[in-house]
Short mmCIF file of C-alpha atoms in Angstrom, two decimals:
data_model
loop_
_atom_site.label_atom_id
_atom_site.label_comp_id
_atom_site.label_asym_id
_atom_site.label_seq_id
_atom_site.Cartn_x
_atom_site.Cartn_y
_atom_site.Cartn_z
CA VAL A 1373 -64.70 -6.51 -24.29
CA LEU A 1374 -65.95 -5.37 -20.88
CA ALA A 1375 -64.19 -6.55 -17.78
CA SER A 1376 -65.20 -6.43 -14.12
CA ILE A 1377 -62.07 -5.85 -12.00
CA SER A 1378 -62.37 -6.19 -8.26
CA GLY A 1379 -60.04 -5.85 -5.23
CA GLY A 1380 -60.17 -5.32 -1.62
CA SER A 1381 -60.54 -1.49 -1.88
CA GLY A 1382 -63.24 -1.34 -4.71
CA SER A 1383 -64.18 -2.34 -8.17
CA GLU A 1384 -64.36 -0.93 -11.67
CA ILE A 1385 -65.68 -1.87 -15.17
CA ASP A 1386 -63.08 -1.38 -17.86
CA ALA A 1387 -63.56 -1.52 -21.63
CA PHE A 1388 -60.89 -3.08 -23.82
CA PRO A 1389 -61.50 -2.11 -27.58
CA ILE A 1390 -61.15 -5.10 -29.89
CA ASP A 1391 -58.94 -2.96 -32.27
CA GLY A 1392 -56.16 -2.84 -29.64
CA SER A 1393 -56.71 0.79 -28.57
CA PRO A 1394 -55.91 1.63 -24.95
CA SER A 1395 -58.47 0.48 -22.30
CA TYR A 1396 -60.58 2.96 -20.38
CA ARG A 1397 -62.69 3.08 -17.28
CA VAL A 1398 -66.56 2.83 -17.71
CA TYR A 1399 -67.64 2.70 -14.14
CA ALA A 1400 -66.04 2.58 -10.58
CA THR A 1401 -67.42 1.79 -7.07
CA ALA A 1402 -66.17 1.23 -3.70
CA LEU A 1403 -68.18 -1.97 -3.47
CA ARG A 1404 -66.78 -5.33 -4.72
CA ALA A 1405 -68.12 -6.24 -8.07
CA GLY A 1406 -69.26 -9.67 -9.46
CA ARG A 1407 -70.82 -10.67 -12.81
CA LEU A 1408 -71.83 -7.96 -15.41
CA ALA A 1409 -73.91 -8.01 -18.46
CA ALA A 1410 -74.27 -5.55 -21.32
CA GLY A 1411 -76.88 -4.91 -23.91
CA ALA A 1412 -79.08 -2.17 -25.54
CA GLY A 1413 -76.76 0.53 -24.31
CA VAL A 1414 -76.99 -0.42 -20.60
CA LEU A 1415 -74.82 -2.37 -18.12
CA ALA A 1416 -76.00 -4.56 -15.23
CA MET A 1417 -73.51 -5.47 -12.41
CA VAL A 1418 -73.78 -7.62 -9.30
CA THR A 1419 -72.19 -6.18 -6.15
CA ASP A 1420 -71.20 -7.63 -2.86
CA THR A 1421 -72.89 -5.83 0.02
CA SER A 1422 -71.30 -7.87 2.81
CA ARG A 1423 -69.60 -5.99 5.62
CA ILE A 1424 -66.05 -6.31 7.18
CA ASN A 1425 -65.81 -4.42 10.54
CA LEU A 1426 -63.11 -3.95 13.19
CA ALA A 1427 -63.33 -6.02 16.23
CA ARG A 1428 -61.42 -7.10 19.35
CA PRO A 1429 -60.53 -10.83 19.91
CA ALA A 1430 -63.10 -12.76 21.98
CA ALA A 1431 -62.30 -14.66 25.25
CA THR A 1432 -63.71 -17.89 23.98
CA ALA A 1433 -64.11 -19.59 20.67
CA THR A 1434 -67.83 -19.53 20.89
CA ALA A 1435 -68.21 -15.83 21.73
CA GLN A 1436 -69.15 -13.11 19.41
CA PRO A 1437 -66.42 -10.67 18.42
CA ASP A 1438 -66.44 -7.22 20.22
CA LEU A 1439 -67.01 -4.83 17.46
CA VAL A 1440 -64.81 -1.72 17.75
CA ASP A 1441 -66.38 0.19 14.73
CA ALA A 1442 -69.45 -1.17 13.13
CA ALA A 1443 -70.49 0.40 9.72
CA ASN A 1444 -72.07 -0.67 6.51
CA GLY A 1445 -69.15 -1.46 4.01
CA TYR A 1446 -65.57 -2.79 4.42
CA SER A 1447 -63.10 -1.44 6.96
CA TRP A 1448 -59.35 -2.47 6.77
CA SER A 1449 -55.82 -1.59 7.69
CA PRO A 1450 -56.25 -0.49 11.33
CA SER A 1451 -53.31 1.43 12.88
CA PHE A 1452 -53.07 2.86 16.53
CA ALA A 1453 -51.29 6.06 17.67
CA PRO A 1454 -49.65 6.03 21.08
CA ASP A 1455 -52.56 7.83 22.52
CA GLY A 1456 -55.09 5.30 21.29
CA THR A 1457 -56.33 7.07 18.29
CA LEU A 1458 -57.29 4.57 15.56
CA ALA A 1459 -56.68 5.23 11.79
CA PHE A 1460 -58.18 2.80 9.20
CA LEU A 1461 -59.46 2.63 5.70
CA SER A 1462 -63.22 2.22 4.91
CA ASN A 1463 -65.57 2.44 1.96
CA ARG A 1464 -68.72 3.16 4.22
CA SER A 1465 -69.22 6.50 2.57
CA GLY A 1466 -69.40 5.06 -0.94
CA THR A 1467 -65.65 5.87 -1.74
CA ASN A 1468 -62.42 4.67 -0.29
CA ALA A 1469 -61.17 6.93 2.51
CA VAL A 1470 -58.94 7.41 5.52
CA TRP A 1471 -60.93 7.52 8.91
CA ILE A 1472 -59.79 8.66 12.25
CA ARG A 1473 -61.43 7.51 15.57
CA LYS A 1474 -60.19 9.16 18.75
CA PRO A 1475 -60.69 7.31 22.07
CA GLY A 1476 -64.38 7.74 23.12
CA ALA A 1477 -65.37 9.34 19.98
CA VAL A 1478 -67.01 8.36 16.67
CA ALA A 1479 -65.06 7.78 13.59
CA VAL A 1480 -64.73 10.82 11.15
CA GLN A 1481 -63.45 10.94 7.59
CA LEU A 1482 -59.94 12.48 7.29
CA PHE A 1483 -59.22 12.00 3.52
CA ASP A 1484 -61.39 10.88 0.71
CA GLY A 1485 -59.48 8.91 -1.89
CA GLY A 1486 -62.48 8.52 -4.28
CA PHE A 1487 -62.26 5.29 -6.10
CA ALA A 1488 -58.38 5.03 -5.86
CA ALA A 1489 -57.35 1.70 -4.53
CA LEU A 1490 -56.36 2.71 -0.92
CA HIS A 1491 -54.33 -0.25 0.46
CA ARG A 1492 -52.95 0.69 3.82
CA VAL A 1493 -52.59 3.44 6.46
CA GLN A 1494 -49.88 3.57 9.18
CA PHE A 1495 -49.28 5.92 12.06
CA SER A 1496 -45.81 7.33 12.56
CA PRO A 1497 -44.31 6.25 15.95
CA ASP A 1498 -45.30 9.54 17.59
CA GLY A 1499 -48.70 9.55 16.04
CA SER A 1500 -48.19 12.91 14.36
CA ARG A 1501 -48.32 11.75 10.67
CA LEU A 1502 -49.87 8.97 8.57
CA ALA A 1503 -48.48 6.98 5.68
CA VAL A 1504 -51.22 6.24 3.14
CA LEU A 1505 -50.44 3.68 0.41
CA THR A 1506 -52.45 3.42 -2.87
CA ASP A 1507 -52.08 0.59 -5.36
CA MET A 1508 -51.68 1.83 -8.94
CA VAL A 1509 -51.46 -0.18 -12.20
CA HIS A 1510 -47.60 -0.63 -12.29
CA THR A 1511 -46.46 1.22 -9.10
CA VAL A 1512 -47.66 2.25 -5.66
CA GLU A 1513 -48.02 5.75 -4.33
CA ILE A 1514 -47.22 6.73 -0.81
CA LYS A 1515 -48.52 9.94 0.73
CA VAL A 1516 -47.11 11.33 4.04
CA MET A 1517 -50.09 13.16 5.70
CA THR A 1518 -50.89 15.31 8.70
CA LEU A 1519 -53.74 14.56 11.00
CA ASP A 1520 -55.43 17.40 9.23
CA GLY A 1521 -55.44 15.54 5.95
CA ALA A 1522 -52.69 17.74 4.36
CA THR A 1523 -50.12 15.90 2.19
CA LEU A 1524 -46.55 16.65 3.30
CA GLN A 1525 -44.79 14.31 0.67
CA SER A 1526 -45.88 11.99 -2.16
CA PHE A 1527 -43.68 9.57 -3.96
CA THR A 1528 -44.01 6.23 -5.88
CA MET A 1529 -42.31 2.79 -5.68
CA PRO A 1530 -42.42 -0.23 -7.90
CA SER A 1531 -44.15 -2.05 -5.03
CA ASN A 1532 -44.86 -2.01 -1.48
CA GLY A 1533 -44.06 -5.52 -0.27
CA LEU A 1534 -45.75 -7.83 2.29
CA GLY A 1535 -46.44 -6.12 5.64
CA LEU A 1536 -45.12 -2.75 4.50
CA PRO A 1537 -44.95 0.21 4.62
CA THR A 1538 -43.63 0.70 8.17
CA TRP A 1539 -41.83 3.36 9.97
CA THR A 1540 -38.29 3.55 11.36
CA GLN A 1541 -38.30 3.91 15.12
CA ASP A 1542 -37.33 7.47 14.92
CA GLY A 1543 -40.04 8.34 12.52
CA LYS A 1544 -37.68 9.87 10.12
CA ALA A 1545 -38.14 7.28 7.32
CA LEU A 1546 -40.52 4.70 5.85
CA LEU A 1547 -39.64 1.10 4.94
CA LEU A 1548 -40.82 -0.26 1.49
CA PHE A 1549 -39.91 -3.22 -0.59
CA ASP A 1550 -38.53 -2.73 -4.07
CA SER A 1551 -39.31 -5.60 -6.32
CA ARG A 1552 -36.44 -4.74 -8.72
CA ASP A 1553 -33.69 -5.81 -6.23
CA LYS A 1554 -35.87 -7.77 -3.74
CA ARG A 1555 -34.78 -5.48 -0.80
CA THR A 1556 -36.59 -3.42 1.77
CA TRP A 1557 -35.42 0.18 1.52
CA ARG A 1558 -35.28 3.07 3.89
CA ILE A 1559 -36.85 6.29 2.37
CA ALA A 1560 -36.65 9.56 4.15
CA ALA A 1561 -40.10 10.80 5.14
CA ASP A 1562 -39.29 14.51 4.48
CA ASP A 1563 -37.12 13.92 1.41
CA PRO A 1564 -38.21 10.58 -0.49
CA ALA A 1565 -35.19 11.15 -2.88
CA LYS A 1566 -32.93 9.99 0.10
CA ARG A 1567 -33.11 6.18 -0.26
CA SER A 1568 -30.94 3.44 1.00
CA PRO A 1569 -31.17 -0.34 1.37
CA PHE A 1570 -32.23 -1.35 4.87
CA THR A 1571 -32.06 -5.20 4.76
CA PRO A 1572 -30.48 -7.90 2.67
CA PRO A 1573 -32.58 -9.27 -0.17
CA HIS A 1574 -35.94 -11.24 0.46
CA TRP A 1575 -36.89 -9.84 3.88
CA VAL A 1576 -40.33 -8.30 4.02
CA GLY A 1577 -42.70 -7.29 6.80
CA VAL A 1578 -39.77 -5.46 8.30
CA ALA A 1579 -40.50 -3.64 11.67
CA ALA A 1580 -37.84 -1.52 13.55
CA ARG A 1581 -38.33 -1.62 17.23
CA PRO A 1582 -36.40 -0.70 20.32
CA GLU A 1583 -35.78 -4.35 20.94
CA GLY A 1584 -34.37 -5.05 17.47
CA ILE A 1585 -35.37 -5.41 13.77
CA PHE A 1586 -37.97 -8.16 12.96
CA ALA A 1587 -39.01 -9.38 9.59
CA THR A 1588 -40.82 -12.08 7.60
CA ARG A 1589 -40.23 -13.88 4.28
CA ALA A 1590 -42.53 -14.51 1.40
CA ASP A 1591 -41.46 -18.13 0.93
CA LYS A 1592 -41.90 -19.66 4.35
CA PRO A 1593 -43.72 -19.05 7.62
CA GLY A 1594 -42.10 -17.45 10.55
CA ILE A 1595 -40.72 -14.17 12.14
CA TRP A 1596 -37.07 -13.53 12.46
CA ARG A 1597 -34.88 -11.09 14.17
CA ILE A 1598 -32.33 -9.82 11.56
CA ASP A 1599 -30.34 -7.26 13.41
CA GLY A 1600 -27.90 -9.74 15.12
CA THR A 1601 -24.19 -10.16 14.26
CA PRO A 1602 -23.36 -11.83 10.94
CA GLN A 1603 -22.60 -14.98 12.98
CA SER A 1604 -25.95 -15.12 14.65
CA MET A 1605 -28.35 -13.57 12.24
CA PRO A 1606 -31.10 -14.23 11.38
CA SER A 1607 -32.69 -15.77 14.52
CA LEU A 1608 -36.13 -17.30 14.18
CA LEU A 1609 -38.46 -16.04 16.90
CA THR A 1610 -41.60 -18.21 15.95
CA ASP A 1611 -42.49 -20.46 13.11
CA LYS A 1612 -46.26 -19.98 13.52
CA TYR A 1613 -46.59 -16.69 11.75
CA PRO A 1614 -48.37 -17.42 8.32
CA VAL A 1615 -46.55 -17.59 5.10
CA TYR A 1616 -47.15 -14.75 2.58
CA TYR A 1617 -49.08 -12.74 5.16
CA ASP A 1618 -49.87 -9.12 4.15
CA PRO A 1619 -50.69 -7.08 7.27
CA PRO A 1620 -47.78 -5.32 9.07
CA LEU A 1621 -46.17 -6.90 12.21
CA ALA A 1622 -48.22 -5.94 15.13
CA PHE A 1623 -46.81 -5.39 18.71
CA ARG A 1624 -48.13 -5.11 22.10
CA GLY A 1625 -45.64 -3.91 24.57
CA THR A 1626 -42.81 -6.33 24.36
CA ASP A 1627 -44.93 -9.02 22.56
CA ILE A 1628 -45.42 -9.54 18.86
CA LEU A 1629 -48.98 -10.70 17.85
CA VAL A 1630 -49.22 -13.98 15.88
CA PRO A 1631 -52.46 -14.98 14.09
CA GLU A 1632 -53.01 -18.68 13.99
CA TYR A 1633 -55.40 -20.24 11.48
CA ALA A 1634 -54.85 -23.87 11.95
CA GLY A 1635 -58.01 -24.77 14.04
CA THR A 1636 -61.73 -24.24 13.29
CA THR A 1637 -61.58 -20.78 14.95
CA PRO A 1638 -58.58 -18.64 14.30
CA ARG A 1639 -56.63 -17.56 17.32
CA LEU A 1640 -54.38 -14.64 18.34
CA LEU A 1641 -51.12 -15.43 20.21
CA ALA A 1642 -48.80 -13.26 21.91
CA GLN A 1643 -44.97 -14.08 21.48
CA SER A 1644 -42.40 -12.44 23.74
CA LEU A 1645 -39.71 -10.75 21.73
CA ALA A 1646 -37.29 -12.19 24.35
CA GLY A 1647 -38.29 -15.68 23.24
CA GLY A 1648 -39.92 -18.59 24.99
CA SER A 1649 -43.44 -20.00 24.59
CA ASP A 1650 -46.38 -18.02 23.19
CA ARG A 1651 -49.65 -17.62 25.07
CA LEU A 1652 -53.27 -17.20 23.91
CA LEU A 1653 -54.74 -13.63 23.71
CA GLY A 1654 -58.11 -14.46 22.29
CA TYR A 1655 -60.13 -15.87 19.40
CA MET A 1656 -60.71 -14.22 16.13
#
């Protein structure tokens, strides 16, 4: 039996022998696959050639988005360094890869992941390293890489969790979710064997900031501050953040960014970390 298996970072055709033997890959592509047909020793497959590009929010609901980086294919997982350098994932070259775009320059490929299911890339707080997460069959793989594309460390986890991985504020560790105990763990970036629980169970999307530690949950919408005293924690900052939302929490100065999908045109809101009312940043 042949099966077309498609995800956000590419597709493959796998063969499953009817005698129960292990399955194997027949074909892989960075494009999204649709229906397939087999016959007379050949395969036919439908692919999705639509484009997903990175853009800035628009000032009005009727305006076109301001494209930051336009290319044929899919681009996802944008992450900024302090100097404005942008790292992101894209399949524009025909494979899944990490791309770097310095301010005022064109994007260049940093690391070619082939047909591996690259899921997320995140700059360290000082912009000197990248954490690159790849989805695998039963685990996820995390590479800590230099901006030259060299791998400093590589390790696996049972899962990555919603909105993760993120870095600790000092850049010494990564935060990832362990599905076995439902906790977000702190994993040393230079020695992944050094691991310790970072939050109580069920907190995901964890972001360590100078203003505090913020997190989301998989079972209800909202963003909470979770570093208060036992009597006050957790503290709900906003209930507008979508439930089961996968991108990492994003910040702009002392604001946290909140996407809102309730209307006909999605909006991007800024919520002060100090509390109070949110304000509109633009339309998505």
